[in-house]
Amino acid sequence: MIDLSIMLLRLLTTPDAYGPAVFGWLITGSFGLLAIIYAFLKWQRRTSLNWIKAAAKAKKKVWKELKVPLSPHSWTEEFAHDVQSSTCSVCLTSLVYPQALGTKATPRNPVHRCSICGVVAHFYCSEHAAKDCKCVAQAGFAHVQHQWSERWIDMDDNSEMSAFCSYCDEPCGVPILDAPTWHCLWCQRLIHVKCHTKMSEESGDVCDLGALRRLILSPICVKEDEEILRSGMLTSITGDIIASSVIRRRRHRNKHGSARSVDGKLQNTSTANTVLEFVLNRLASLKRYISQSKDPILKKGGRVLSGKDTHNAWQKKGSSVPYVQVNKYTLVDLPQDARPLLVFINTKSGAQYGPSLRRRLNMLLNPVQVFELSSSQGPEAGLKFFSNVQYFRVLVCGGDGSVAWVLDAIERHNFESPPPVSVLPLGTGNDLSRVLQWGRGFSTVDGQGGLSTVLADINIAAVTMLDRWEVNIQEEKSDGDRSKVQSKFMMNYLGIGCDAKVAYEFHTMREEKPEKFYSQFVNKLRYAKEGAKDIMDRTCADLPWQVWLEVDGRDIHIPKDAEGLIVLNIGSYMGGVDLWQNDHEHDDDFNLQCMHDKMLEVVCISGAWHLGKLQVGLSQARRLAQGKVIRMHSSSAFPVQIDGEPFIQQPGCLEITHHGQVFMLRRASEEPRGHPAAIMTEVLVDAECKGVINAAQKKLLLQQMALQLS
C-alpha cells in the first residue's frame, strides 16, 4: 500500500504532462467500476426477487391441487438487524427502511418474524401474509405431505445436503444460475420447481420427515383441541344475557304494559326464546372469530399478551367479546416404534440463547414438542403431553440447574420406563454436558456440524446412568434445638467455603443485573473478577476450625491451609476442571471416579488463588476421602453451593446420601465404544417394546452395560 502511494505521488509530481491525465483516467475508471458493481448487485437482487416470485406463484398452484393443510404464521417482534433474511416475505421489499439524507440512521427497525418457519415481514405486511406456515396438527390425514416453501433463510445446518435437489441431484439454490427452488418445512429437502411434477407422480408428494424422522413428532399424530378459556368469561356472557333481557323486558313493558309474572319469575316464553337465541348467536360469533383468527399469536414484543393487554387488543379491533383462544394438542394413533424427542429450553440460561434456539428447533422439529421453561411453566406441561408416549427421549437446552429441574420432574412423574436425558449446553459451566460429551457451550454447536448434527447424534446416543444424591440440611437454633430438615438434590458437586462464596457473589450480581450476563465468555470474566476479590478478603480462612468432615462414619482431617471443601460426583468442576484426576498417578489407594458407582469423592482447595491455578492446569486439588455417606458439621455460617446454586448455610449439619440413578444420554460419536453402546441400547428398547423383557429388566441391563463400558 505504501509503495502504491509513492508511485501515485511520483506520477503527479512528474513534469511530464501525461501524469495528471493518467491519474484522471484512473479516477474515472474507478467510478466506472463501482457503477458496474452497483448495477450488477441491483440486477442480482431483482433476479432473486423474480426467482422467489416464480417459486411462490408455482407453490400456490400446487397447494390448491394437493390440498395441503394450511396454518397461519406465529408472528413475534424482532429487529431487522437480528434476522437472517433481508426481504419481506409479503411485499418482497427490503426490511430496512431507507433513510433521508441528513437524518440519523436507525439500525433497529422492528419487524415481525414467524417463530415456527422463520419468515420475516414488515409490521404492516404481516396481517396480509398467506397462511402457508408449517401445520403442526394434521390428525385425520393418511400421511404427511411435503409443505413446500420459498427458501427465505438457510433452514438446514448441513450445507452439503442443502446444495442439491432431492430429486435430480443437481445443484440448486443459486437464483442467477438455477430454476426456482422450494424447500420442505418438514424434511428440509430442496427441490427444483420444475422437478416437483415428476416427483409428485412417483411418490405422491409424501414426506418421510427426512433424516430426523425418528425424533420428529409426526403432525398426523397431533390433534388440535380448541378451548376458549378465560377467567370470568361465563359471568361476562351471563351479564350480557341478563342486561339484554332486562332491556328487552323494559321495551316490551313500555310498549305493551307490564308482563305477567308468578313469584317474581318471568313467564313470557318469548323472552326465554330471545335469551336462548342470544346465547346461540354469541357462541356462533365466537366460532366465527376462531375460524378467522386461528393465528395463536397474540404477542407483543415476543411475549404472550397478558389479560390486560389482550383486552386492549380486542378493544382496538372493535370486538365486543374479550377472550383468549388457547390451543391445546393431544397425541393420537402414535406408532409403537415412535421415539420422538421432547425438548425443554430455559431461555434465561447462561448467554440467553434460548429465543433464537427455540426458533431453530421449531424449524427442524414439530413446534408442539418444544417447551419453554420459565417461572410460570415447569417441565410438567411437556411431560404430561408425552404421558401416553411409551418411549421418548428428552433434550434439555440450558445449564446444569435446568437439567436438575427436569430430572426432578421426571422422578415425580413415576414413568414405568423413564426417558433418557440429553443436554444442549446453554449455561456458564456446563459440567454435566462436558462429561456426557455434548460440548462445553452453545458456541461449539456450529463448529460440530450445526444443530441438525446434534439432533442426529441424540438419535444414536448411548444410554448411561447418573447417580443422584440427596442433601439433607439441618440448622441449629440459638437455643440448641435443631430446625426441620430441608432436602435438596445433587448430581454434579457440592462446595462449601471459598468456591461457594465466589459462586454466591456471582449469582447475586446476575440476579440484580441480568442484562450484563449476555455471553458465556463475559460470564467467566465476571466469575474471575469475584474470585480475585476473594483472594484479598480470605473470608473462609477459618474453615478447618469451623467445619468437621465425616465420611462413612470416619472423621477426616482437614488441612490447616484449606479454605474450601468440594464433594464430587462427576469428573468436571467449574467449567471443565478435573479435580480427582483419574488419569494421573497418585500415592493414595482411592478408586477411580465414576458418575454411576454410588460413591462420592472429597477434595480440598486452599483459596481462590488455588482455584485460578486449577483452571489453567498449574496445580492439583488435595484428595481427602471417598465414600457413600458424607456429613459436614459447621459451627458458623458458610456459603454453600449445590450444582452451581449457592446459598448461605447457617450453623448446622449437611448430610449427603445416595438417592437413586437416572438415565442420561452420552454422545456416541465422541467415544470408541459409543456406537456399540448405542446399538445395544436400541436392541434393549426394541426387546421391551416387543415384550421380550420388562422395564425393570431393561433398566438392570442398561445399568450393567453402563458399568462395563465406562
CSV table of N, CA and C in Angstrom, one decimal, residues 33 42 46 83 131 203 230 262 412 423 448 467 472 550:
chain,number,residue,atom,x,y,z
A,33,LEU,N,-16.0,1.4,-12.5
A,33,LEU,CA,-16.1,0.0,-11.9
A,33,LEU,C,-17.1,-0.1,-10.8
A,42,LYS,N,-27.7,-4.7,-8.2
A,42,LYS,CA,-29.2,-4.4,-8.4
A,42,LYS,C,-29.8,-5.4,-9.3
A,46,ARG,N,-32.8,-8.0,-8.2
A,46,ARG,CA,-34.0,-8.1,-9.0
A,46,ARG,C,-34.2,-9.5,-9.5
A,83,VAL,N,-32.3,-10.5,12.1
A,83,VAL,CA,-32.8,-11.5,11.3
A,83,VAL,C,-31.9,-11.8,10.2
A,131,LYS,N,-51.5,-17.9,4.6
A,131,LYS,CA,-51.4,-19.0,5.6
A,131,LYS,C,-50.7,-20.2,5.1
A,203,SER,N,-44.0,-40.3,-6.2
A,203,SER,CA,-44.1,-40.6,-4.7
A,203,SER,C,-45.4,-40.0,-4.1
A,230,ARG,N,-61.2,-18.4,29.6
A,230,ARG,CA,-60.9,-17.0,30.2
A,230,ARG,C,-61.6,-16.9,31.5
A,262,VAL,N,-95.1,-14.7,37.9
A,262,VAL,CA,-95.5,-15.5,39.0
A,262,VAL,C,-94.3,-15.8,39.9
A,412,ARG,N,-40.8,-37.3,39.7
A,412,ARG,CA,-42.1,-37.2,40.3
A,412,ARG,C,-43.2,-37.8,39.4
A,423,VAL,N,-28.3,-33.2,26.8
A,423,VAL,CA,-28.1,-31.9,27.2
A,423,VAL,C,-27.5,-31.1,26.1
A,448,GLN,N,-19.4,-28.1,15.4
A,448,GLN,CA,-19.6,-29.5,15.3
A,448,GLN,C,-20.6,-30.0,14.3
A,467,ASP,N,-25.7,-41.0,39.0
A,467,ASP,CA,-26.1,-41.1,40.4
A,467,ASP,C,-26.7,-39.7,40.8
A,472,ASN,N,-29.5,-33.5,52.9
A,472,ASN,CA,-30.4,-33.1,54.0
A,472,ASN,C,-29.7,-32.0,54.8
A,550,GLU,N,-17.0,-35.8,58.0
A,550,GLU,CA,-17.2,-37.2,58.4
A,550,GLU,C,-17.6,-38.0,57.1
